[in-house]
Amino acid sequence: MTPPVEAAVDRAFREEWGQVVATLIRWTGDWDLAEECAQDAFALALRTWRRDGVPRRPGAWLTTAARNRAVDLLRREATGAAKLREVAGVLRTGDDAVGGDDPDVPDDRLRLIFTCCHPALALEARVALTLRTLAGLGTAEIARAFLVGEQAMAKRLARAKQKIRYAGIPYRVPPAHLLPERLPAVLAVVYLLFNEGYSATAGADLVRHDLADEAIRLARVLVRLMPDEPEAAGLLALMLLHHARRAARLDEAGDLVVLEDQDRGRWDDGQIAEGVALLDGTLRRGRPGPYQVQAAIAACHATAARPEDTDWAQIAVLYERLARLVPSPVVELNRAVAVGMAYGPAAGLALVDALRETGALAGYHLLPAARADLLRRLGRTAEAADAYREAAGLATTDAERRYLARRLAALG
Amino acid sequence: MKYVLLICGDESAAEHADDGCGGWSEKMAERGVLRGGAGLRPPSDATTLRVREGEVLLSDGPFAETKEQLGGFCLIECADLDEAIEIAAAHPAAAYGTIEIRPLVDL
């Protein structure tokens, strides 16, 4: 096989798999058949493109090949006859547009992602199904990424597809009046994928890193297909701005490097610029939401040339806005830290202590960790040491414990 | 698609036993999606039966002693799960109890 053909099939797989599967599901209503035919189409592409060259529109070629395969398979089984008439009927009416060039025709991938992320499915099933059908990851890869056995993952996928079929989960983009409650479920799955990949450490399975790229790719598709949804763009901006810092997040030993200690020269300027431009365009619509506000906070950090250039007053305001949109004690803690940076440790400590009184974050190591930093800056060293020790006792990962031990040692 | 809505509640739901459906049944019947259903007497009036090796075994009470008990059911027929969810969400019992949406076996 010549490398250019292999590369073309690889690229087509990344770019077209979801579209081919989504279209086949619409035609046949059969998720397993759709995946099987898509797989066969890619196998055929490897053989045929080597001989005939790469077609001008690989996506259309693959969809046609998968459709022909579906017709073949359905013809072979008696129960397929009725379905075959439907598929053939769809083809005769010319409803086989590929690529979704017409803005009035919802892209099949949108139908697919809304169905995969239907709230009647368990969250882990939504994530797995999205990765399998839309992103084309293999069952073994998904199983590795989520640290479960391949058989367990295969079962989870089969169960989800069975429920879609027998519970009558519709294959469609929800109507406008349902969108406000359904879109967040889709965005949450994409963001969860991103965080699974983003929080992967150097020692962990590399597959998990790919999840962050996959999430960004899915978000790009969502933004392109739903240009009027500012939160979709907000999520993409947020992920780009986090992803831009990826190379600087871990040191050679695989330890977490906190924001203020990161080598900002290793941040990806191109991704930061893209994230900021996307966010600016979105905020101008005047329909803010949690992802846009979080992206705005990430932008404040990403655009500061040095840690001391960070606009903490602006960040404090943004956290206050975020707390109003999605009330959460973790957001309040972040606001307290920002206030401590903008207006001095005493102001921050007052907020942290008020939060501590409520008990809402009992057992959460970042509360005593934040308190410790503020106490240290106030010169209350003994209390700071106690708080660092309390935080280390609650921390859940070795990297965090090592970090807190270093801070404690630095108190002298 | 046909679904049964299983309306469940804990003991506190008993105070709603005589509430009726606040016009829900009439509205859904008019819309043409309601195929039947009824409210149930409390679990204390239930008798549970099994036949084992030809012998009829009876016990007093519901088949599972759980906090949530079945209080009524409705059979509906509608386009898909989204419509079933919308229909169930409009039922007054959804506001104090729990409604399980179960698709029927398609024969």
XYZ file of C-alpha atoms in Angstrom:
519
model
C 0.000 0.000 0.000
C 1.330 3.434 -0.847
C 1.481 5.745 2.152
C -0.584 8.573 0.572
C -3.600 6.254 0.206
C -3.188 4.972 3.734
C -2.986 8.566 4.965
C -6.073 9.515 2.956
C -8.059 6.627 4.431
C -6.818 7.557 7.903
C -7.904 11.144 7.421
C -11.242 10.059 5.957
C -11.764 7.799 8.945
C -11.278 10.669 11.384
C -13.352 13.108 9.375
C -16.066 10.951 7.836
C -16.699 7.973 10.127
C -19.356 9.742 12.197
C -21.121 11.082 9.121
C -21.196 7.686 7.383
C -22.531 5.887 10.475
C -25.048 8.661 11.205
C -26.422 8.575 7.658
C -26.650 4.779 7.642
C -28.543 4.799 10.943
C -31.036 7.249 9.475
C -31.547 5.037 6.432
C -31.697 1.641 8.123
C -32.623 2.423 11.733
C -30.147 -0.290 12.692
C -27.114 0.863 14.680
C -25.156 -2.387 14.449
C -25.758 -2.700 10.725
C -24.676 0.913 10.261
C -21.375 0.348 12.059
C -20.724 -2.894 10.221
C -21.357 -1.299 6.827
C -19.214 1.722 7.663
C -16.379 -0.604 8.631
C -16.748 -2.530 5.371
C -16.780 0.709 3.391
C -13.452 1.795 4.910
C -11.948 -1.632 4.195
C -13.134 -1.352 0.594
C -11.671 2.153 0.365
C -8.228 0.826 1.306
C -8.352 -1.644 -1.593
C -10.092 0.510 -4.184
C -8.392 3.859 -3.647
C -5.000 2.219 -4.068
C -6.083 1.051 -7.507
C -8.262 3.981 -8.660
C -6.901 6.861 -6.628
C -8.551 8.843 -3.844
C -11.995 10.110 -4.911
C -12.737 13.831 -5.000
C -15.307 13.562 -2.208
C -14.171 10.714 0.043
C -17.156 11.144 2.357
C -19.701 10.720 -0.438
C -17.766 7.741 -1.804
C -17.712 6.063 1.604
C -21.397 6.721 2.269
C -22.342 5.225 -1.093
C -20.136 2.191 -0.469
C -21.657 1.694 2.991
C -25.173 2.056 1.582
C -24.490 -0.530 -1.131
C -23.172 -2.865 1.525
C -26.337 -2.333 3.593
C -28.516 -3.142 0.581
C -26.465 -6.327 0.008
C -26.758 -7.443 3.611
C -30.466 -6.661 3.850
C -31.198 -8.490 0.599
C -29.718 -11.640 2.116
C -32.091 -11.873 5.045
C -35.837 -12.292 4.786
C -36.574 -9.762 7.543
C -34.451 -7.269 5.673
C -36.853 -7.092 2.754
C -39.184 -4.533 4.324
C -36.258 -2.448 5.519
C -34.712 -2.681 2.090
C -37.832 -1.196 0.518
C -37.508 1.708 2.958
C -33.849 2.225 2.148
C -34.578 2.015 -1.564
C -37.508 4.391 -1.114
C -35.314 6.914 0.620
C -32.841 6.674 -2.230
C -35.505 7.182 -4.917
C -36.815 10.328 -3.268
C -33.293 11.674 -3.525
C -32.975 12.152 0.216
C -29.382 11.038 0.209
C -27.613 14.344 0.479
C -24.191 13.805 1.960
C -22.176 16.312 3.910
C -25.018 18.500 5.101
C -24.300 21.445 2.798
C -27.900 22.616 3.074
C -28.302 24.559 6.330
C -31.992 23.618 6.535
C -31.229 19.901 6.553
C -29.913 18.899 9.955
C -26.597 17.103 9.672
C -26.987 13.424 10.530
C -24.118 13.714 12.991
C -26.231 16.110 15.050
C -29.055 13.572 15.176
C -26.505 10.994 16.213
C -24.928 13.010 19.028
C -28.277 14.093 20.455
C -29.445 10.482 20.421
C -26.201 9.206 21.968
C -26.478 11.853 24.693
C -30.181 11.385 25.421
C -30.787 11.915 29.145
C -32.687 8.600 29.335
C -29.292 6.868 28.916
C -26.814 6.554 31.782
C -23.982 9.093 31.586
C -21.281 6.449 31.081
C -23.329 4.901 28.275
C -23.671 8.307 26.595
C -19.935 8.838 26.684
C -19.112 5.367 25.374
C -21.725 5.516 22.647
C -20.551 8.931 21.472
C -16.962 7.708 21.218
C -17.932 4.508 19.423
C -20.479 5.709 16.880
C -19.497 9.320 16.313
C -15.743 9.286 16.827
C -15.188 5.735 15.576
C -13.062 4.582 18.515
C -12.918 0.810 18.902
C -14.522 -0.915 21.884
C -11.086 -1.948 23.194
C -9.793 1.635 23.001
C -12.809 3.021 24.854
C -12.497 0.287 27.480
C -8.834 1.179 28.030
C -9.608 4.880 28.257
C -12.169 4.300 31.001
C -10.254 1.536 32.746
C -12.885 -1.168 32.341
C -12.650 -4.554 30.683
C -13.363 -4.834 26.970
C -16.248 -7.237 27.543
C -17.838 -4.926 30.094
C -17.550 -2.043 27.628
C -19.008 -4.129 24.787
C -21.935 -4.972 27.050
C -22.425 -1.339 28.004
C -22.530 -0.337 24.327
C -24.894 -3.163 23.391
C -27.227 -2.295 26.264
C -27.329 1.360 25.269
C -28.130 0.553 21.641
C -30.800 -1.876 22.779
C -32.401 0.766 24.944
C -32.412 3.321 22.134
C -34.215 0.805 19.980
C -36.730 -0.671 22.408
C -37.469 2.400 24.521
C -38.154 4.420 21.402
C -35.496 7.110 21.832
C -36.030 9.200 18.695
C -33.222 9.635 16.161
C -33.419 13.363 15.708
C -32.240 16.774 16.770
C -34.696 17.811 19.490
C -37.226 20.477 18.503
C -36.440 24.067 19.517
C -38.457 23.942 22.746
C -36.453 20.948 24.003
C -33.035 22.245 22.921
C -32.341 24.315 26.068
C -32.626 21.184 28.225
C -30.967 18.782 25.777
C -27.963 20.740 24.543
C -26.326 20.921 27.996
C -26.362 17.093 28.135
C -24.463 16.967 24.834
C -21.971 19.631 25.889
C -21.483 17.882 29.247
C -20.500 14.637 27.481
C -18.013 16.479 25.277
C -16.518 18.321 28.274
C -16.322 15.091 30.271
C -14.389 13.483 27.403
C -12.042 16.439 27.397
C -11.424 16.299 31.134
C -10.831 12.539 31.021
C -8.107 13.170 28.477
C -6.805 16.392 29.994
C -6.351 15.039 33.500
C -4.422 12.035 32.214
C -0.885 12.122 33.553
C 2.259 11.172 31.678
C 2.356 7.687 33.118
C -1.239 6.901 32.214
C -2.398 5.303 29.029
C -1.787 7.521 26.030
C -5.269 6.743 24.709
C -6.607 9.093 27.332
C -4.670 12.000 25.821
C -6.434 11.413 22.537
C -9.766 11.930 24.285
C -8.980 15.633 24.712
C -8.288 15.963 20.971
C -11.415 13.983 20.197
C -13.517 16.263 22.416
C -12.170 19.355 20.656
C -12.936 17.797 17.280
C -16.519 17.004 18.340
C -16.952 20.522 19.700
C -15.764 21.944 16.364
C -18.447 19.898 14.622
C -21.090 21.157 17.090
C -20.046 24.780 16.602
C -20.149 24.426 12.843
C -23.538 22.703 12.898
C -25.136 24.917 15.560
C -23.646 28.353 14.961
C -26.472 29.997 16.925
C -25.663 28.229 20.194
C -23.183 30.417 22.093
C -22.540 27.772 24.744
C -21.234 25.334 22.114
C -18.704 27.960 21.029
C -18.028 28.779 24.691
C -17.181 25.151 25.383
C -14.854 24.941 22.371
C -13.098 28.154 23.460
C -12.762 26.835 27.008
C -11.217 23.568 25.853
C -8.824 25.300 23.423
C -7.620 27.645 26.154
C -6.977 24.758 28.557
C -5.459 22.571 25.879
C -3.055 25.339 24.893
C -1.334 24.937 28.266
C -1.009 21.179 28.053
C 2.723 20.980 27.337
C 3.535 23.109 30.396
C 1.282 21.327 32.887
C 3.657 18.527 33.860
C 7.370 18.605 34.625
C 9.893 15.959 33.524
C 9.013 13.812 36.537
C 5.356 13.908 35.595
C 4.469 16.199 38.480
C 1.748 18.793 38.186
C 3.054 22.319 37.606
C 0.688 24.964 38.971
C -0.359 27.805 36.722
C 1.921 30.442 38.199
C 5.001 28.212 37.869
C 4.341 27.084 34.290
C 6.770 27.986 31.507
C 4.471 30.255 29.500
C 6.780 29.966 26.504
C 5.518 26.413 26.093
C 1.892 27.466 25.826
C 0.387 27.092 22.359
C -0.092 30.703 21.162
C -2.077 29.638 18.108
C -4.632 27.786 20.211
C -4.864 30.662 22.681
C -5.489 33.137 19.845
C -8.155 30.866 18.359
C -9.857 30.391 21.735
C -9.850 34.105 22.518
C -11.170 35.089 19.072
C -13.939 32.495 19.306
C -14.862 33.661 22.794
C -14.926 37.354 21.814
C -17.261 36.629 18.919
C -19.520 34.582 21.165
C -19.677 36.973 24.108
C -20.748 39.733 21.718
C -24.061 37.896 21.273
C -24.960 38.790 24.848
C -26.227 35.316 25.828
C -23.668 34.247 28.411
C -23.623 30.790 29.966
C -21.370 28.760 32.235
C -18.993 27.593 29.488
C -18.521 31.110 28.112
C -17.793 32.491 31.584
C -15.319 29.683 32.325
C -13.676 30.319 28.965
C -13.418 34.025 29.853
C -11.640 33.075 33.087
C -9.296 30.748 31.182
C -8.630 33.592 28.723
C -7.606 35.922 31.587
C -4.947 33.395 32.575
C -3.893 32.469 29.055
C -3.344 36.058 27.906
C -1.229 37.138 30.889
C 2.414 37.240 29.761
C 3.620 36.762 33.364
C 1.705 35.498 36.430
C 1.795 38.992 37.969
C 0.075 40.404 34.857
C -3.052 38.327 35.567
C -6.199 40.445 35.871
C -7.408 38.934 39.145
C -10.079 41.588 39.724
C -11.690 40.602 36.421
C -11.386 36.907 37.333
C -13.109 37.572 40.680
C -15.988 39.283 38.854
C -16.249 36.362 36.428
C -16.382 33.813 39.255
C -19.152 35.820 40.862
C -21.065 35.627 37.573
C -20.393 31.918 37.303
C -21.675 31.397 40.851
C -24.915 33.105 39.865
C -25.293 30.886 36.769
C -24.318 27.629 38.483
C -24.247 27.995 42.258
C -21.510 25.782 43.687
C -19.187 25.950 46.710
C -16.225 25.071 44.468
C -16.922 28.164 42.376
C -17.150 30.202 45.604
C -13.756 28.866 46.659
C -12.244 29.915 43.336
C -13.781 33.341 43.729
C -12.245 33.633 47.199
C -8.809 32.779 45.764
C -9.243 35.397 43.015
C -10.334 38.012 45.565
C -7.280 37.122 47.647
C -5.056 37.775 44.623
C -6.831 40.990 43.614
C -7.494 42.637 46.986
C -5.052 40.992 49.381
C -4.953 37.786 51.428
C -7.138 39.144 54.269
C -10.091 39.713 51.903
C -9.633 36.242 50.434
C -9.315 34.575 53.824
C -12.559 36.155 55.040
C -14.405 34.515 52.126
C -12.639 31.154 52.556
C -13.418 31.088 56.276
C -17.069 31.957 55.647
C -17.208 29.080 53.166
C -15.512 26.786 55.680
C -18.190 27.639 58.251
C -20.911 26.303 55.944
C -19.255 22.876 55.842
C -20.222 22.542 52.182
C -16.652 21.605 51.208
C -15.807 19.390 54.188
C -13.255 16.793 53.074
C -12.256 18.756 49.940
C -8.473 19.227 50.069
C -8.387 22.425 48.020
C -10.189 24.385 50.749
C -7.448 23.964 53.389
C -4.849 24.309 50.589
C -6.268 27.708 49.606
C -6.506 28.722 53.266
C -2.900 27.698 53.811
C -1.683 29.913 50.966
C -3.626 32.916 52.275
C -2.389 32.364 55.859
C 1.178 32.054 54.565
C 0.872 35.380 52.756
C -0.471 36.954 55.965
C 2.604 35.708 57.838
C 0.535 33.382 60.039
C 3.052 30.582 59.469
C 1.996 28.114 62.170
C -1.648 28.201 61.076
C -0.539 27.893 57.436
C 1.487 24.764 58.298
C -1.534 23.210 59.994
C -3.692 23.949 56.966
C -1.123 22.455 54.531
C -1.017 19.309 56.654
C -4.800 19.141 56.715
C -4.872 19.506 52.905
C -2.219 16.812 52.401
C -4.262 14.440 54.548
C -7.276 14.946 52.283
C -5.504 14.981 48.891
C -6.398 12.087 46.604
C -3.324 11.802 44.346
C 0.378 11.403 45.042
C 1.221 14.377 42.828
C -0.993 16.635 44.942
C 0.449 15.278 48.195
C 3.985 15.914 46.915
C 3.043 19.441 45.881
C 1.543 20.230 49.306
C 4.568 18.740 51.085
C 6.818 21.065 49.045
C 4.709 24.078 50.045
C 4.841 23.025 53.678
C 8.631 22.613 53.535
C 8.959 26.040 51.898
C 7.340 27.666 54.954
C 10.651 27.032 56.732
C -44.959 3.059 20.556
C -46.895 1.846 23.567
C -45.707 2.576 27.097
C -47.020 1.923 30.568
C -46.528 4.711 33.073
C -46.003 3.119 36.482
C -46.818 5.702 39.109
C -44.929 5.136 42.334
C -44.728 6.936 45.637
C -43.744 6.413 49.263
C -46.221 6.450 52.167
C -46.625 10.209 52.002
C -48.102 9.774 48.509
C -51.145 8.132 50.130
C -52.561 11.566 50.965
C -52.851 12.130 47.207
C -54.824 8.894 46.707
C -58.112 10.691 46.135
C -56.662 13.636 44.217
C -57.554 12.259 40.805
C -55.409 13.438 37.924
C -56.365 17.094 37.851
C -57.721 16.910 34.318
C -54.668 15.026 32.988
C -56.694 11.957 31.953
C -59.289 14.012 30.116
C -56.629 16.032 28.329
C -54.631 12.957 27.286
C -57.764 11.064 26.223
C -58.760 14.008 24.049
C -55.271 14.113 22.561
C -55.728 10.438 21.717
C -52.710 9.047 23.565
C -54.364 7.513 26.653
C -55.338 3.853 26.204
C -56.291 2.970 29.787
C -55.166 2.871 33.368
C -56.283 3.052 36.976
C -55.329 4.103 40.449
C -54.583 1.260 42.866
C -55.735 0.570 46.429
C -52.803 0.721 48.889
C -50.261 -2.165 49.122
C -51.825 -3.251 52.443
C -54.797 -4.490 50.407
C -52.579 -6.511 48.071
C -52.313 -10.307 47.886
C -49.258 -11.869 46.291
C -49.431 -15.287 44.645
C -47.036 -17.920 43.313
C -47.699 -21.419 42.026
C -44.889 -23.866 42.852
C -45.128 -27.565 42.019
C -48.843 -27.180 41.512
C -49.400 -25.534 44.860
C -50.882 -22.030 45.156
C -48.870 -20.004 47.641
C -50.375 -16.767 48.932
C -48.980 -13.999 51.049
C -50.376 -10.779 52.397
C -49.009 -7.545 50.930
C -47.094 -6.459 47.806
C -44.348 -8.581 46.157
C -41.588 -6.311 47.337
C -41.520 -4.489 50.658
C -39.907 -1.333 49.337
C -40.335 2.275 50.323
C -41.708 3.190 46.909
C -44.905 1.366 45.979
C -46.979 1.252 42.838
C -49.982 3.540 43.180
C -51.405 3.466 39.686
C -50.676 2.900 36.025
C -51.616 4.309 32.632
C -51.239 2.785 29.206
C -50.309 5.353 26.580
C -49.526 5.215 22.874
C -47.393 7.943 21.328
C -44.603 8.614 18.827
C -41.467 8.023 20.884
C -39.822 8.295 24.285
C -39.616 12.084 24.097
C -43.387 12.319 23.769
C -43.866 9.761 26.548
C -41.593 11.849 28.786
C -43.597 14.967 28.028
C -46.890 13.145 28.783
C -45.554 11.670 32.036
C -44.093 15.007 33.153
C -47.553 16.565 32.857
C -49.069 13.998 35.254
C -49.675 15.559 38.683
C -48.119 12.536 40.467
C -44.754 13.367 38.859
C -44.565 16.358 41.215
C -44.673 14.260 44.425
C -43.955 10.672 43.365
C -41.963 8.918 40.648
C -43.122 7.731 37.254
C -41.424 4.821 35.533
C -41.881 4.757 31.753
C -41.808 1.177 30.472
C -42.098 0.336 26.790
C -44.357 -2.632 26.036
C -43.013 -5.726 24.333
C -43.715 -5.210 20.657
C -45.658 -8.210 19.321
